XYZ file of C-alpha atoms in Angstrom:
666
model
C 0.167 0.007 -0.208
C 1.573 3.159 -1.224
C 1.676 6.317 1.044
C 1.377 9.679 -0.602
C 1.984 13.118 1.015
C 0.185 16.468 0.421
C 1.380 18.273 -2.258
C 2.228 21.894 -0.913
C 0.814 25.079 -2.264
C 2.728 27.309 -4.760
C 4.943 29.791 -3.310
C 2.891 32.863 -5.508
C -0.883 32.200 -4.771
C -3.293 32.447 -7.663
C -5.054 36.002 -7.840
C -8.789 36.043 -7.080
C -10.687 37.405 -10.272
C -11.908 40.391 -8.299
C -8.299 41.437 -7.464
C -7.318 41.072 -10.982
C -10.011 43.686 -11.942
C -8.989 46.226 -9.258
C -5.215 45.526 -10.361
C -6.138 46.517 -13.948
C -8.101 49.311 -12.825
C -5.318 50.715 -10.873
C -3.092 50.075 -13.539
C -5.084 51.759 -15.973
C -6.372 54.908 -13.787
C -4.175 57.597 -13.655
C -2.227 58.743 -10.551
C -4.411 60.641 -7.836
C -3.050 63.887 -6.155
C 0.550 65.174 -5.581
C 1.934 61.671 -6.705
C 1.021 62.879 -10.492
C 4.356 63.506 -11.998
C 2.894 66.384 -14.175
C 0.188 69.432 -13.811
C -1.603 68.006 -16.977
C -1.644 64.313 -15.551
C -3.239 66.463 -12.375
C -5.569 68.057 -14.061
C -6.718 65.016 -15.898
C -7.409 63.153 -12.984
C -9.279 66.110 -11.402
C -11.614 66.029 -14.442
C -12.326 62.119 -14.575
C -12.972 62.027 -10.748
C -15.050 65.390 -9.890
C -18.484 65.790 -9.373
C -18.569 68.586 -11.703
C -19.931 67.430 -14.988
C -18.933 70.476 -17.192
C -15.177 69.509 -16.539
C -15.479 65.681 -16.858
C -17.030 66.695 -19.952
C -14.265 68.611 -21.332
C -11.964 65.369 -20.994
C -14.364 62.507 -22.135
C -15.617 64.563 -25.154
C -14.558 63.479 -28.570
C -13.940 66.168 -31.426
C -12.341 69.465 -30.888
C -15.376 71.427 -31.575
C -17.280 69.280 -28.729
C -14.743 70.143 -26.203
C -14.537 73.504 -27.294
C -17.871 74.114 -26.730
C -17.734 72.479 -23.250
C -14.896 74.571 -22.112
C -16.696 77.678 -23.262
C -20.051 76.533 -21.252
C -17.728 75.541 -17.991
C -15.848 79.091 -18.399
C -19.457 80.995 -18.588
C -20.831 79.112 -15.532
C -17.869 79.921 -13.576
C -18.060 83.505 -14.552
C -21.623 83.580 -13.486
C -21.198 82.051 -10.154
C -18.350 84.734 -9.507
C -20.824 87.471 -10.723
C -23.808 86.161 -8.536
C -21.643 85.554 -5.458
C -19.951 88.755 -5.930
C -23.699 90.454 -5.672
C -24.345 88.514 -2.706
C -21.480 89.759 -1.030
C -22.409 93.335 -2.087
C -25.834 93.042 -0.891
C -24.769 91.201 2.298
C -24.849 94.326 4.541
C -28.342 95.602 3.622
C -31.235 96.173 5.692
C -34.924 95.269 5.633
C -37.566 98.064 7.142
C -40.163 97.055 9.423
C -42.993 99.450 10.536
C -44.913 98.284 13.611
C -47.827 100.257 14.865
C -49.083 99.597 18.740
C -51.715 101.186 20.716
C -50.290 102.124 24.112
C -50.595 105.145 26.573
C -47.584 107.553 25.571
C -45.717 109.794 27.422
C -46.169 113.173 26.914
C -43.092 115.255 25.121
C -41.373 118.152 26.649
C -42.620 121.297 25.205
C -40.874 124.496 25.342
C -42.368 127.987 24.625
C -40.789 131.335 24.351
C -42.113 134.517 23.401
C -40.479 135.935 19.828
C -39.362 139.200 21.682
C -36.591 138.078 23.787
C -36.605 141.091 26.758
C -39.251 143.507 27.591
C -38.948 146.871 25.226
C -39.241 149.192 28.405
C -36.435 147.449 30.296
C -33.509 147.429 27.579
C -34.634 150.803 25.720
C -32.261 152.854 27.900
C -29.384 150.182 27.152
C -30.284 150.672 23.736
C -30.797 154.484 23.121
C -27.827 155.397 21.304
C -28.102 152.271 18.663
C -31.633 152.954 17.891
C -30.973 156.908 17.547
C -28.042 156.188 14.642
C -30.921 153.546 13.535
C -33.416 156.145 12.994
C -30.744 158.350 11.720
C -30.073 155.636 8.817
C -33.672 155.406 7.940
C -34.067 158.898 7.624
C -30.867 159.503 5.405
C -31.766 156.570 3.072
C -35.517 156.372 2.799
C -36.598 159.737 4.221
C -38.134 157.968 7.376
C -39.266 159.610 10.465
C -41.449 158.510 13.296
C -44.217 160.866 13.922
C -45.266 159.465 16.982
C -42.779 157.975 19.487
C -43.668 154.846 21.690
C -44.017 155.105 25.175
C -41.222 155.228 27.528
C -42.745 152.846 30.047
C -40.816 152.052 32.940
C -37.459 153.051 31.411
C -36.635 155.569 33.863
C -37.217 153.010 36.953
C -34.459 150.571 35.304
C -32.342 153.511 34.625
C -32.219 154.563 38.339
C -31.958 150.600 39.476
C -29.055 149.626 37.023
C -25.872 149.287 38.937
C -22.201 149.125 37.376
C -21.091 150.029 34.082
C -23.613 150.670 31.589
C -23.204 148.862 28.553
C -21.508 150.944 25.702
C -22.515 151.205 22.013
C -19.365 150.899 20.096
C -20.042 152.394 16.445
C -17.369 149.960 14.893
C -19.499 148.502 12.057
C -20.995 151.606 10.054
C -23.656 151.200 8.127
C -23.141 152.072 4.367
C -24.622 152.368 0.783
C -22.971 151.234 -2.088
C -23.920 152.811 -5.556
C -24.130 150.180 -8.793
C -20.887 150.451 -10.851
C -18.761 151.830 -7.164
C -18.394 149.097 -5.140
C -14.971 150.420 -4.020
C -16.677 153.554 -2.443
C -19.514 153.614 -0.224
C -21.417 156.448 1.848
C -21.310 156.711 5.529
C -24.585 157.017 7.240
C -23.408 158.674 9.992
C -21.363 161.395 8.357
C -23.035 161.472 5.058
C -19.310 161.232 3.433
C -17.954 158.788 0.931
C -15.395 156.298 1.979
C -13.381 153.522 0.281
C -13.879 150.262 1.220
C -11.648 147.066 0.608
C -11.932 143.588 0.983
C -13.925 140.576 -0.496
C -17.566 141.335 -1.135
C -20.010 139.009 -0.149
C -23.525 139.445 -1.615
C -26.786 138.535 0.703
C -28.844 139.229 -2.703
C -30.220 136.607 -4.646
C -27.600 135.771 -7.721
C -30.279 133.583 -9.750
C -33.528 136.053 -9.319
C -33.372 140.044 -9.494
C -36.255 141.224 -8.006
C -36.015 144.811 -8.891
C -33.277 146.744 -10.127
C -31.872 149.494 -7.681
C -29.139 151.885 -8.152
C -28.194 151.673 -4.622
C -27.630 148.760 -2.032
C -27.069 148.743 1.680
C -24.538 147.012 3.625
C -21.397 146.891 5.976
C -18.073 146.187 6.230
C -16.611 143.792 8.948
C -12.687 143.845 9.283
C -10.152 142.127 11.575
C -7.581 143.618 14.068
C -5.274 145.009 11.934
C -7.868 145.874 9.175
C -5.971 144.183 6.766
C -8.617 141.743 6.097
C -12.182 143.078 5.457
C -15.357 141.704 4.321
C -18.259 143.707 2.700
C -21.897 142.476 3.069
C -24.574 143.816 0.779
C -28.122 143.141 1.102
C -31.050 143.473 -2.023
C -33.368 144.865 0.790
C -32.860 147.866 2.902
C -34.887 145.873 5.361
C -32.560 142.853 5.943
C -29.739 145.228 5.819
C -30.564 147.416 8.568
C -32.299 144.193 10.834
C -28.724 142.683 10.347
C -26.647 145.463 11.103
C -28.755 146.331 14.187
C -28.554 142.707 15.491
C -24.871 142.798 15.260
C -24.734 145.821 17.886
C -27.301 144.695 19.602
C -25.587 141.456 20.553
C -22.364 143.827 21.384
C -24.500 145.428 24.136
C -26.290 142.557 25.639
C -22.714 140.933 25.793
C -22.048 143.272 28.220
C -25.295 142.201 30.650
C -25.037 139.805 33.166
C -27.312 136.850 32.901
C -29.055 137.282 36.017
C -30.033 140.908 34.811
C -31.002 139.464 31.440
C -33.455 137.138 33.315
C -34.763 139.989 34.976
C -35.475 141.974 32.040
C -37.318 139.204 29.912
C -40.725 137.343 30.912
C -41.415 135.861 33.929
C -43.393 132.525 33.796
C -46.453 134.398 35.530
C -46.378 136.962 32.911
C -46.080 134.792 29.805
C -48.341 132.279 31.040
C -51.784 132.843 31.875
C -53.913 130.069 32.142
C -52.806 125.765 31.690
C -54.733 122.819 31.297
C -53.205 119.078 30.828
C -55.062 115.673 30.621
C -57.903 117.268 32.604
C -56.150 118.842 35.238
C -55.066 122.295 35.933
C -51.609 123.379 35.877
C -49.788 126.591 36.564
C -46.106 128.552 36.134
C -45.020 125.803 38.814
C -45.075 123.093 36.327
C -42.744 125.124 33.936
C -39.017 125.105 33.973
C -36.729 128.448 33.250
C -34.724 128.172 30.149
C -32.632 131.140 29.075
C -31.982 131.261 25.303
C -29.723 133.946 24.036
C -31.927 135.156 21.411
C -35.391 134.669 22.837
C -35.039 135.651 26.305
C -36.794 133.668 28.984
C -38.047 130.192 27.887
C -40.368 127.815 29.969
C -40.286 123.937 29.394
C -43.386 121.755 30.357
C -42.794 118.383 31.541
C -38.831 118.558 31.607
C -38.424 115.437 33.823
C -39.188 117.285 37.242
C -38.497 115.403 40.156
C -37.739 112.735 37.974
C -41.259 111.844 36.544
C -42.718 111.988 33.174
C -45.987 113.045 32.574
C -48.269 110.852 30.344
C -51.631 111.123 28.617
C -54.005 108.576 28.793
C -56.533 109.570 25.855
C -55.931 111.224 22.220
C -57.547 114.248 21.291
C -57.263 118.170 22.538
C -58.801 117.896 25.649
C -56.246 115.491 26.958
C -53.177 117.347 25.806
C -51.843 120.790 26.964
C -54.033 123.798 26.816
C -52.326 127.358 27.622
C -52.950 130.857 27.246
C -49.990 133.190 26.401
C -49.879 136.986 27.066
C -47.442 138.000 24.312
C -47.692 141.666 25.161
C -47.152 143.435 21.571
C -46.707 146.968 23.335
C -43.611 145.516 25.093
C -41.889 144.427 21.338
C -38.482 145.869 20.303
C -39.391 147.446 16.943
C -35.945 146.938 15.233
C -34.880 143.471 16.605
C -38.304 141.308 15.975
C -40.770 142.234 13.203
C -43.398 139.563 13.895
C -45.742 139.011 16.555
C -46.572 135.747 18.525
C -44.611 133.031 20.346
C -42.295 129.742 19.381
C -42.996 126.518 20.259
C -40.727 123.528 20.001
C -41.670 119.754 20.915
C -38.591 117.576 22.142
C -37.441 114.754 24.324
C -36.687 115.644 27.868
C -33.158 114.857 27.411
C -32.875 116.998 24.265
C -31.314 120.556 23.887
C -34.504 122.549 22.605
C -32.832 124.682 19.575
C -35.696 126.748 19.252
C -34.193 129.201 16.277
C -33.849 126.023 14.087
C -37.005 124.015 14.526
C -39.455 126.177 16.557
C -43.027 126.804 15.284
C -44.402 130.017 15.332
C -48.309 131.084 16.718
C -49.903 133.891 16.390
C -51.904 136.208 18.445
C -55.657 136.087 18.448
C -55.571 132.894 17.174
C -55.923 129.237 18.613
C -53.277 127.155 17.184
C -53.649 123.331 17.769
C -50.696 121.045 17.242
C -51.605 117.440 16.670
C -48.689 114.936 17.355
C -47.863 111.310 15.793
C -45.161 109.763 17.723
C -42.376 107.848 15.445
C -39.217 105.813 17.028
C -36.643 105.140 14.455
C -34.037 102.359 15.388
C -31.115 102.062 12.905
C -28.381 99.537 12.482
C -24.676 100.564 13.434
C -21.700 99.381 11.580
C -21.197 97.767 9.345
C -24.802 98.762 8.072
C -24.865 102.296 8.323
C -22.497 105.031 9.895
C -24.941 106.180 12.761
C -23.733 106.196 16.479
C -25.521 105.056 19.345
C -24.683 107.415 21.989
C -21.806 109.976 20.253
C -18.871 108.225 22.149
C -17.128 107.753 18.908
C -17.873 110.718 17.061
C -14.678 112.995 17.608
C -16.779 116.270 18.747
C -17.184 117.100 22.139
C -20.792 117.475 23.441
C -20.646 120.753 24.923
C -24.507 120.924 25.536
C -24.381 118.220 27.847
C -27.630 116.898 26.373
C -28.712 113.719 24.557
C -26.501 113.217 21.236
C -28.331 114.162 17.946
C -26.981 115.434 14.671
C -27.913 118.978 15.159
C -25.933 118.710 18.817
C -22.807 117.610 17.291
C -23.149 120.058 14.417
C -23.565 123.006 16.771
C -20.964 121.890 18.838
C -18.595 121.469 16.097
C -19.320 124.741 14.956
C -18.546 126.321 18.823
C -15.242 124.035 19.169
C -14.382 125.839 15.924
C -15.367 129.550 16.875
C -13.385 128.802 20.220
C -10.319 128.088 18.720
C -10.321 130.758 15.968
C -12.234 133.620 17.588
C -11.320 133.570 20.898
C -14.946 133.651 22.485
C -14.290 131.478 25.531
C -15.704 133.466 28.022
C -19.139 131.969 28.493
C -19.792 128.745 30.661
C -22.966 128.147 29.010
C -23.577 126.427 25.553
C -24.969 129.155 22.921
C -26.313 128.511 19.502
C -24.184 129.402 16.784
C -26.476 132.088 15.534
C -26.421 133.978 18.994
C -23.237 133.358 20.781
C -22.415 137.028 20.775
C -18.992 138.280 22.631
C -18.022 141.699 23.472
C -16.503 144.151 21.209
C -14.151 145.311 23.723
C -12.797 141.837 24.757
C -12.632 140.367 21.271
C -12.908 143.514 18.671
C -12.146 140.835 15.940
C -14.819 138.321 16.800
C -17.681 139.649 14.421
C -15.615 139.408 11.496
C -14.208 135.910 12.369
C -17.742 134.808 13.509
C -19.102 135.899 10.025
C -16.005 134.364 7.878
C -16.196 130.997 10.215
C -20.257 130.894 9.354
C -19.733 131.231 5.646
C -17.212 128.369 5.830
C -19.516 126.396 7.588
C -22.132 126.796 5.332
C -19.812 125.922 2.561
C -18.804 122.853 4.645
C -15.249 123.773 4.551
C -15.011 123.280 8.486
C -15.435 119.549 8.148
C -18.586 119.177 10.556
C -20.870 117.489 8.221
C -18.523 114.817 7.435
C -17.285 114.212 10.801
C -21.172 114.304 12.664
C -23.270 111.110 12.238
C -26.699 110.912 12.636
C -27.975 108.869 16.069
C -28.869 105.226 16.027
C -32.480 105.915 17.630
C -34.277 108.706 18.194
C -38.040 109.846 18.658
C -39.755 112.034 16.285
C -42.848 114.168 16.579
C -45.021 114.586 13.308
C -47.103 118.057 13.701
C -50.233 118.831 12.161
C -51.127 122.437 12.746
C -54.351 124.268 12.357
C -55.447 127.640 13.433
C -58.789 129.091 14.524
C -59.860 132.786 15.475
C -59.854 132.980 18.904
C -61.517 134.550 20.873
C -64.857 134.894 19.094
C -66.529 138.355 18.839
C -69.648 137.190 20.823
C -67.121 135.904 23.741
C -64.499 138.379 23.175
C -65.986 141.054 25.993
C -66.638 138.369 28.960
C -63.523 136.447 28.191
C -60.911 138.929 28.397
C -62.536 140.707 31.374
C -62.060 137.258 32.925
C -58.504 136.912 32.005
C -57.617 140.394 32.880
C -58.807 139.619 36.504
C -56.877 136.278 36.734
C -53.596 138.206 35.873
C -54.107 140.467 38.704
C -51.051 142.622 39.426
C -49.132 141.032 36.798
C -50.494 143.537 33.867
C -51.735 147.207 34.458
C -54.196 147.132 31.559
C -56.930 145.585 30.401
C -56.051 142.547 27.976
C -57.165 142.639 24.071
C -57.021 139.813 21.782
C -53.915 140.892 20.151
C -52.011 140.514 23.163
C -53.021 136.697 23.614
C -52.316 133.364 21.652
C -53.999 129.985 22.605
C -51.680 126.916 22.153
C -53.454 123.192 22.144
C -50.605 120.543 21.757
C -52.022 116.945 22.084
C -51.816 113.550 20.557
C -54.135 112.962 17.817
C -54.365 109.084 18.706
C -52.262 106.818 21.107
C -50.819 104.948 18.058
C -47.214 104.669 18.276
C -45.185 103.913 15.004
C -41.623 101.906 15.422
C -39.550 101.960 12.203
C -36.876 99.339 12.876
C -34.176 97.939 10.828
C -33.127 94.421 10.546
C -30.433 92.791 8.704
C -31.732 91.404 5.335
C -29.257 88.411 5.436
C -27.406 86.352 7.501
C -24.657 84.000 7.581
C -26.778 80.740 6.900
C -28.772 82.754 4.359
C -25.735 83.707 2.501
C -23.934 80.263 2.610
C -27.107 78.892 1.089
C -27.217 81.590 -1.623
C -23.879 80.455 -2.329
C -24.687 76.845 -2.550
C -27.768 77.561 -4.880
C -25.665 79.353 -6.972
C -22.854 76.453 -6.945
C -25.402 73.903 -7.481
C -27.291 75.843 -10.281
C -24.400 76.357 -12.499
C -21.913 73.820 -11.696
C -23.823 71.225 -10.172
C -20.922 70.880 -7.045
C -21.272 71.286 -3.338
C -18.978 72.656 -0.634
C -16.764 69.409 -0.804
C -16.054 70.186 -4.657
C -14.945 73.669 -3.451
C -12.554 72.028 -1.054
C -11.537 69.577 -3.739
C -10.647 72.576 -5.969
C -8.623 74.180 -3.508
C -6.869 71.397 -2.742
C -6.069 70.573 -6.395
C -5.629 73.523 -7.908
C -3.272 75.080 -4.834
C -2.078 72.265 -2.829
C -1.360 69.665 -5.414
C -0.316 71.867 -8.081
C 1.951 73.584 -5.711
C 3.368 70.361 -4.578
C 4.090 69.256 -8.131
C 5.678 72.346 -9.034
C 7.749 72.465 -5.757
C 9.146 68.937 -6.564
C 9.924 69.698 -9.826
C 11.896 72.678 -8.960
C 13.798 70.535 -6.261
C 14.464 67.836 -8.619
C 16.113 70.290 -11.043
C 17.874 72.416 -7.939
C 19.437 68.628 -7.144
C 20.383 67.718 -10.666
C 22.141 71.287 -11.023
C 23.770 70.861 -7.690
C 24.763 67.174 -8.412
C 26.493 68.397 -12.051
C 28.211 71.272 -10.062
C 29.971 69.212 -7.536
C 30.964 66.043 -10.352
C 34.694 65.564 -10.749
C 36.047 66.203 -14.197
C 36.951 62.865 -14.774
C 34.522 59.881 -15.394
C 34.160 57.445 -12.820
C 33.540 53.948 -12.841
C 29.982 52.844 -12.955
C 28.687 52.077 -9.493
C 28.238 48.583 -8.324
C 24.827 46.843 -7.846
C 23.390 47.412 -4.390
C 21.224 44.139 -4.885
C 22.709 41.267 -4.371
C 20.356 39.143 -6.727
C 18.193 42.072 -8.570
C 20.586 44.590 -10.148
C 17.692 47.054 -11.021
C 16.860 47.542 -7.040
C 19.336 50.387 -6.864
C 19.150 52.438 -3.553
C 18.007 56.129 -4.569
C 17.957 59.103 -2.401
C 14.596 59.232 -2.611
C 12.017 56.831 -1.918
C 9.799 55.177 -4.887
C 6.325 56.899 -5.620
C 3.452 54.884 -6.429
C 3.907 56.287 -10.103
C 7.561 54.779 -9.929
C 6.533 51.641 -8.534
C 3.975 50.923 -11.026
C 6.527 51.473 -13.708
C 9.259 49.314 -12.499
C 10.984 47.401 -15.307
C 10.717 43.648 -15.308
C 13.436 41.390 -14.396
C 16.042 40.412 -16.947
C 15.561 36.955 -18.503
C 19.072 35.820 -17.653
C 19.368 33.945 -14.409
C 21.866 35.547 -11.847
C 24.219 32.876 -10.146
C 22.543 32.314 -6.571
C 21.347 29.493 -4.356
C 18.942 27.535 -6.130
C 15.515 27.274 -5.043
C 14.674 23.561 -3.122
C 13.329 20.781 -5.136
C 9.960 19.786 -3.126
C 9.173 16.949 -5.564
C 12.189 14.895 -3.977
C 9.909 14.842 -0.644
C 6.794 13.664 -2.242
C 5.652 10.055 -1.633
C 4.387 8.406 -4.299
C 1.436 6.467 -3.579
C 2.356 3.491 -6.419
C 5.514 2.773 -7.728
C 5.966 2.229 -11.344
C 7.553 -1.092 -11.035
C 6.017 -3.377 -7.965
C 7.891 -6.152 -6.808
C 6.720 -9.501 -7.018
C 7.127 -10.275 -3.711
C 5.016 -7.637 -2.344
C 2.163 -7.965 -4.697
C -1.241 -8.049 -2.941
C -3.239 -11.167 -4.152
C -6.426 -10.161 -5.914
C -9.705 -10.319 -3.737
C -12.511 -12.176 -5.066
């Protein structure tokens, strides 16, 4: 019986069919990533493996025309993606405006009321006697005007007797001049009647667009600096404007010499200005008003100025639930040259806001009932990067000298005040004064008036840079006003109403009131609907990314993974290939430079059995491993492999011995 041993497996196992297919695909496909030897092979691999169909069609398309068309389509899609994404980025910092209207109990705003005439004429007439005398002389010389009946000098003597200290002086430093057409270098002085030479730039206050009438003579005045080297001539098309402006210059100079306490005493008291008061169905009086002295309007009084840290509110809309006051205007005490209209000025503002009466005040007239209906609107704007607004003005390089809530008007006035103090030297006032009324004393600052006019012209022409520095507030309240008028009092109620009001005033007045001395004012909410205008970001990061994804999917059918792949291939892999090529060139150049001039013997093979396995400085890459040449056909002398057939046990011998044969079984 023969014994046979199991045949051992071949030292090289047979390859499964699936492995053969993988090896074939791996052999035919180009290499990936930075293992590609050239940029061309890298781009070919990218086009075959990317999810962007346009790039794949460029490689697999047959024919030049079709390939050019796909290149054109792909480049057009890429250009559209960049264009749309640029528009999305540009429109990212946009806002959407939403308007909300809600009904609620509203806080009543602060209301500041001023008489148009700042000081009682009987109190200041003695101080302005010299100025008025010269003004009347100029009117008589130019227009032939003379007063037939002079006004009563009531209470003027009493003020003269109680005046203490140095009396303000009238300094005729700015004479009133008449200029003939064509002779702007010469002018006629109203005081002396003589002609005098004038020099300097001429600033015309008349209209350059429309000539109302042709006049042979214009009126104006000349302002010069301290050394009289710089002068400016101001001319006016109307003699009324010229005389009023000239009178105001000297009036400000005289009043600048008067202390604030005396000016308050010369103006109207709260009891004199306010006859009756009624708010939200409850009576009020002068104690509900706070004194606010304005340089151009004298004593002003503010209602609901957050006294005792409380703000009044109204419970209903309509005139019956607002503020109702009757004002004593007292036209008899008006300065004839300073103001030419009769009435009062009212401004509605926030409690922490400075009332710029001269800029935004509403005028009310006598013998009329003025009704002002309000609508409250709150605005909330987004700050940077959506707009240039400021939250509280702390990031604006302008000091808020008014110590009030920040606003664009506060910033502009503060900027002008600061520039004026720096250049004109008028810094003796501790309280802030509006630009139109920040007057100084000629004796202390003789250059101030010329400097002020020049600086004001620069401010109007935006040469001071205040408009570019100041920014709008991000949140503010605004009251939209609707004004209506009605005759008051009526003829049928005039007699009894004026008699009762005269009795109510008591000792405040010494005559019977007439309707031209009174004005009625009603301020109320038309309804309690508060409007809120709010800005919200129109885009967000999530929306921007989704828009980017939509554009990429629409034009190139790719996603963010494709973008990462593009960055990897075009920036990382390409640079890696270029760097490797340059490194190889540098190594070859360095090797050639270091090589000796005589030829060297060929190096001995490094491998023992296979001469092609030369050890290089760089390890073989995946590409070089796939392209290794096959081993040569000649056998290299070496140790032969063992013959495993000699160890095999044959099951049956070819020649069976006769004595070992087994008899057959039947």
